[in-house]
Coordinates of C-alpha atoms and ligand atoms in Angstrom, one line a residue:
M1 CA -111.2 107.1 32.4
K2 CA -110.7 103.4 32.5
I3 CA -112.4 101.3 35.1
Q4 CA -111.5 97.6 35.6
H5 CA -113.7 95.5 37.8
L6 CA -111.5 92.8 39.5
R7 CA -113.9 91.1 42.0
N8 CA -116.6 92.1 44.5
A9 CA -115.7 95.7 45.3
T10 CA -112.1 95.6 44.2
T11 CA -111.8 98.0 41.3
L12 CA -109.0 99.8 39.4
I13 CA -109.7 103.4 38.3
T14 CA -107.3 105.0 35.8
F15 CA -107.6 108.7 35.3
G16 CA -105.0 111.5 34.7
K17 CA -101.7 110.2 36.0
H18 CA -103.3 108.0 38.6
C19 CA -104.4 104.4 38.9
L20 CA -106.5 104.0 42.0
L21 CA -107.0 100.6 43.5
V22 CA -110.3 100.7 45.4
D23 CA -111.1 98.3 48.2
P24 CA -108.6 95.5 47.6
M25 CA -109.6 92.0 48.7
F26 CA -106.9 89.7 47.5
S27 CA -107.7 86.5 49.5
D28 CA -107.8 83.1 47.8
P29 CA -111.2 81.5 47.6
G30 CA -112.4 80.2 51.0
A31 CA -109.8 82.1 53.1
I32 CA -112.3 84.4 54.9
P33 CA -115.2 83.1 57.1
G34 CA -118.7 83.4 55.7
F35 CA -120.6 86.6 56.3
K36 CA -124.1 84.9 56.2
L37 CA -124.5 84.5 59.9
F38 CA -128.1 83.2 60.1
G39 CA -130.5 81.2 58.0
G40 CA -128.2 78.8 56.1
G41 CA -126.2 79.3 52.9
R42 CA -123.0 80.3 54.8
R43 CA -119.8 79.6 52.8
A44 CA -116.2 80.7 53.2
N45 CA -115.3 83.7 51.1
P46 CA -114.4 84.7 48.5
L47 CA -116.4 82.3 46.4
V48 CA -114.2 82.8 43.3
P49 CA -110.6 83.6 42.5
L50 CA -109.3 86.9 41.3
P51 CA -109.2 87.0 37.5
E52 CA -106.0 85.9 35.7
E53 CA -105.0 89.4 34.6
T54 CA -105.0 90.8 38.1
D55 CA -101.2 90.7 38.6
S56 CA -100.5 92.6 35.3
S57 CA -103.2 95.1 36.1
L58 CA -101.8 95.8 39.6
T59 CA -98.4 96.9 38.1
H60 CA -100.1 100.2 37.3
V61 CA -101.4 101.1 40.7
T62 CA -100.3 104.4 42.1
D63 CA -102.6 104.7 45.1
V64 CA -105.1 102.7 47.2
L65 CA -108.5 104.0 48.3
I66 CA -110.4 102.3 51.2
T67 CA -114.1 103.1 51.7
H68 CA -114.4 101.2 55.0
E69 CA -112.6 98.4 56.8
H70 CA -114.7 95.4 56.2
P71 CA -112.8 92.3 55.2
D72 CA -114.2 92.3 51.7
H73 CA -112.7 95.8 51.2
I74 CA -109.3 95.4 52.8
D75 CA -107.9 92.0 53.8
I76 CA -104.6 90.6 55.1
P77 CA -103.2 89.7 51.6
A78 CA -104.0 93.2 50.4
I79 CA -102.3 94.8 53.4
K80 CA -99.2 92.7 52.7
W81 CA -99.3 93.6 49.0
I82 CA -99.6 97.3 49.8
K83 CA -96.7 97.1 52.2
D84 CA -94.5 95.1 49.8
H85 CA -95.2 97.7 47.0
G86 CA -95.0 100.8 49.2
I87 CA -98.2 102.2 47.8
P88 CA -99.9 105.1 49.6
V89 CA -103.3 104.5 51.1
W90 CA -106.1 107.0 51.3
A91 CA -109.3 106.8 53.4
S92 CA -111.6 109.1 55.3
S93 CA -110.9 110.2 58.8
I94 CA -113.1 107.4 60.1
D95 CA -110.6 104.8 58.9
T96 CA -107.2 106.4 58.8
P97 CA -106.5 106.0 62.6
N98 CA -106.9 102.2 62.4
L99 CA -105.2 101.9 59.0
C100 CA -102.2 103.8 60.3
K101 CA -101.6 101.0 62.8
K102 CA -101.2 98.5 59.9
L103 CA -99.7 100.5 57.1
P104 CA -96.9 103.0 56.8
N105 CA -98.3 105.6 54.4
V106 CA -101.9 106.4 55.1
Q107 CA -103.4 109.7 54.3
E108 CA -106.8 111.3 54.8
V109 CA -108.7 112.0 51.6
R110 CA -109.3 115.7 51.1
D111 CA -110.6 117.8 48.3
G112 CA -107.9 118.4 45.8
A113 CA -106.2 115.0 46.2
F114 CA -105.3 113.4 42.8
G115 CA -105.8 116.8 41.2
A116 CA -109.6 116.3 41.6
R117 CA -112.5 117.8 43.4
I118 CA -113.4 115.2 46.0
E119 CA -116.3 114.9 48.4
I120 CA -116.8 112.3 51.0
I121 CA -120.4 111.1 51.0
P122 CA -121.3 109.1 54.2
A123 CA -123.1 105.9 53.4
Q124 CA -125.5 103.9 55.5
H125 CA -124.6 100.2 55.4
G126 CA -128.0 98.9 56.6
R127 CA -130.9 100.3 58.6
G128 CA -131.5 100.7 62.3
M129 CA -129.4 98.6 64.7
L130 CA -128.0 96.6 61.8
G131 CA -126.7 99.8 60.2
W132 CA -125.1 100.8 63.5
F133 CA -123.6 97.3 63.8
M134 CA -122.1 97.5 60.3
G135 CA -120.4 100.8 61.1
P136 CA -119.8 103.9 59.1
V137 CA -118.9 103.8 55.4
S138 CA -117.5 106.5 53.2
G139 CA -118.6 107.0 49.6
F140 CA -116.4 109.2 47.4
Y141 CA -117.3 111.7 44.7
L142 CA -114.3 112.4 42.5
A143 CA -114.2 114.9 39.6
H144 CA -110.9 115.3 37.8
P145 CA -111.0 118.2 35.2
D146 CA -110.1 115.9 32.3
E147 CA -112.3 113.0 33.2
P148 CA -116.0 112.1 33.7
S149 CA -117.1 112.6 37.3
L150 CA -117.4 109.5 39.4
Y151 CA -119.4 108.6 42.5
I152 CA -118.4 105.4 44.4
T153 CA -121.3 104.9 46.8
S154 CA -119.5 102.0 48.6
D155 CA -121.6 99.7 50.7
A156 CA -125.0 101.5 51.1
V157 CA -128.7 101.2 51.3
L158 CA -130.8 103.8 49.6
T159 CA -131.5 106.9 51.7
D160 CA -132.8 110.4 50.9
D161 CA -129.4 111.8 51.7
L162 CA -127.8 109.6 49.1
L163 CA -130.4 110.5 46.5
S164 CA -130.0 114.2 47.1
S165 CA -126.2 113.9 46.7
V166 CA -126.8 112.3 43.3
D167 CA -129.3 115.0 42.4
R168 CA -126.8 117.7 43.4
L169 CA -123.7 116.2 41.9
H170 CA -125.0 114.7 38.7
P171 CA -122.1 112.2 38.5
D172 CA -121.3 110.8 35.0
I173 CA -120.6 107.4 36.5
I174 CA -121.8 105.7 39.6
I175 CA -120.2 102.5 41.0
A176 CA -122.7 100.8 43.4
P177 CA -122.9 97.5 45.2
A178 CA -125.7 95.2 43.8
G179 CA -125.5 92.0 45.8
A180 CA -128.6 92.8 48.0
A181 CA -126.4 91.4 50.8
N182 CA -128.0 90.2 54.0
I183 CA -126.6 88.4 57.0
G184 CA -129.7 86.2 57.3
A185 CA -131.4 88.4 59.9
G186 CA -132.9 91.8 59.6
S187 CA -133.2 93.8 56.4
D188 CA -130.7 94.0 53.5
I189 CA -127.3 95.7 54.2
L190 CA -126.8 96.8 50.6
F191 CA -129.2 98.2 48.0
S192 CA -132.0 95.9 47.1
V193 CA -132.7 95.4 43.4
E194 CA -135.7 97.7 43.8
E195 CA -133.5 100.4 45.4
L196 CA -131.0 100.0 42.6
V197 CA -133.7 100.6 40.0
T198 CA -134.7 103.8 41.9
L199 CA -131.1 104.9 42.2
I200 CA -130.4 104.3 38.5
K201 CA -133.6 106.1 37.4
S202 CA -132.5 109.1 39.5
T203 CA -129.4 109.6 37.4
S204 CA -128.8 110.2 33.7
G205 CA -125.3 108.8 34.0
E206 CA -123.8 105.4 33.6
V207 CA -123.9 102.9 36.5
I208 CA -121.5 100.1 37.2
L209 CA -122.8 97.4 39.6
N210 CA -120.4 95.2 41.7
H211 CA -120.6 92.9 44.7
L212 CA -121.9 90.1 42.5
E213 CA -121.2 86.3 42.7
A214 CA -118.1 86.7 44.9
I215 CA -119.3 86.7 48.5
D216 CA -121.7 84.3 50.3
H217 CA -124.2 86.8 51.6
C218 CA -124.9 88.4 48.2
P219 CA -127.6 86.3 46.6
T220 CA -128.3 88.4 43.4
T221 CA -126.8 87.1 40.2
R222 CA -125.6 88.9 37.1
D223 CA -128.2 87.2 35.0
E224 CA -131.1 88.3 37.2
L225 CA -129.8 91.8 37.3
N226 CA -129.3 92.0 33.5
Q227 CA -132.8 90.8 32.9
R228 CA -134.3 93.3 35.4
M229 CA -132.3 96.2 34.0
D230 CA -133.4 95.3 30.4
A231 CA -137.0 95.0 31.6
E232 CA -136.8 98.5 33.1
G233 CA -135.2 99.9 29.9
L234 CA -132.0 100.7 31.8
G235 CA -129.7 98.1 30.2
A236 CA -128.0 100.6 27.9
R237 CA -126.4 102.6 30.7
V238 CA -125.9 99.9 33.3
H239 CA -122.7 97.9 33.3
I240 CA -122.6 94.5 35.1
P241 CA -119.0 93.6 34.5
K242 CA -117.4 90.2 34.7
D243 CA -114.4 89.9 36.9
G244 CA -111.5 91.4 35.1
E245 CA -113.6 93.3 32.6
Q246 CA -112.4 96.8 31.6
M247 CA -114.7 99.7 30.8
H248 CA -113.7 103.0 29.1
F249 CA -115.5 106.3 29.6
D250 CA -114.9 109.5 27.7
R251 CA -115.4 112.9 29.4
P252 CA -118.8 114.3 28.5
A253 CA -119.8 117.9 28.9
T254 CA -120.4 117.5 32.6
S255 CA -121.9 119.8 35.1
P256 CA -119.3 121.4 37.4
Y257 CA -118.8 120.3 41.0
T258 CA -121.5 121.7 43.3
P259 CA -120.4 121.6 46.9
P260 CA -123.0 121.0 49.6
E261 CA -124.6 124.0 51.2
E262 CA -123.6 122.8 54.6
K263 CA -120.6 120.6 55.3
A264 CA -121.8 117.2 56.5
S265 CA -121.0 116.4 60.1
A266 CA -117.6 114.7 60.5
S267 CA -118.7 113.2 63.8
R268 CA -119.5 109.7 62.7
L269 CA -118.5 107.2 65.3
P270 CA -116.9 104.0 64.2
G271 CA -118.9 102.0 66.8
F272 CA -118.7 98.3 66.8
Q273 CA -117.2 98.1 63.3
K274 CA -113.6 98.3 64.4
W275 CA -113.9 95.5 66.8
L276 CA -115.7 93.4 64.3
T277 CA -113.2 94.1 61.6
A278 CA -110.3 93.3 63.8
K279 CA -112.0 90.0 64.7
F280 CA -112.7 88.9 61.1
A281 CA -110.0 90.3 58.9
M282 CA -106.9 91.5 60.8
T283 CA -106.0 88.8 63.2
Ligands
ZN1 ZN1 -118.8 95.1 50.8

């Protein structure tokens, strides 16, 4: 499996015959309003351009996977690019109805897609009212028979449910957001650094951290994180890629997919998120 980190959450995952483009944000620097709503430090996003090699890397894309419809995960230039290239888009049932209004070929992710065992793992993008305000997010576990298993947590805070999914699934690779994002009021809306340490210690697999130095409301830097991971003795299995960096993972002797005993409820309501997304990203 080859994983290329492009910027923020935008990632290319090459496995089997597929090259999945996850959560594309293609906007030029400064094209999206800042996300830091209170307390100063608001700047237009993204803060940095896409890496130079983006165009050549994108020529391999076979499918797009969207974890949720926030503007740092799908934006107007990405929608145009997907349409221009006729690439199929995959998302959970939370996001497919709205994505269908903007894109011609949208499909609901289901177990067996891409020749892989797939499980959607609901993520909580904040706590309390803030979590409700941010709306539902879908993490994805993906286990292709020839590849290491992968868990994309997407935008999440640490919960018991998330930790028990890691404990059950034993993913070989986890991709998690590390910016410790906050909107300037209330608690963090992504894993804090402390929560990341707990998450990483809960797995024996490798962990790739993203959401770094690309968006105004993510204050954590790569240097800080590298130092902390080294101090915790976790540096050897934590990847903090630069934009454009490629990582290669061989298939280890993994544990087989273990489905949940009870199917998670599918009745997660989109709430305020759709309105907010339309306001920020899609107008
Ligand atoms: Zn995000």
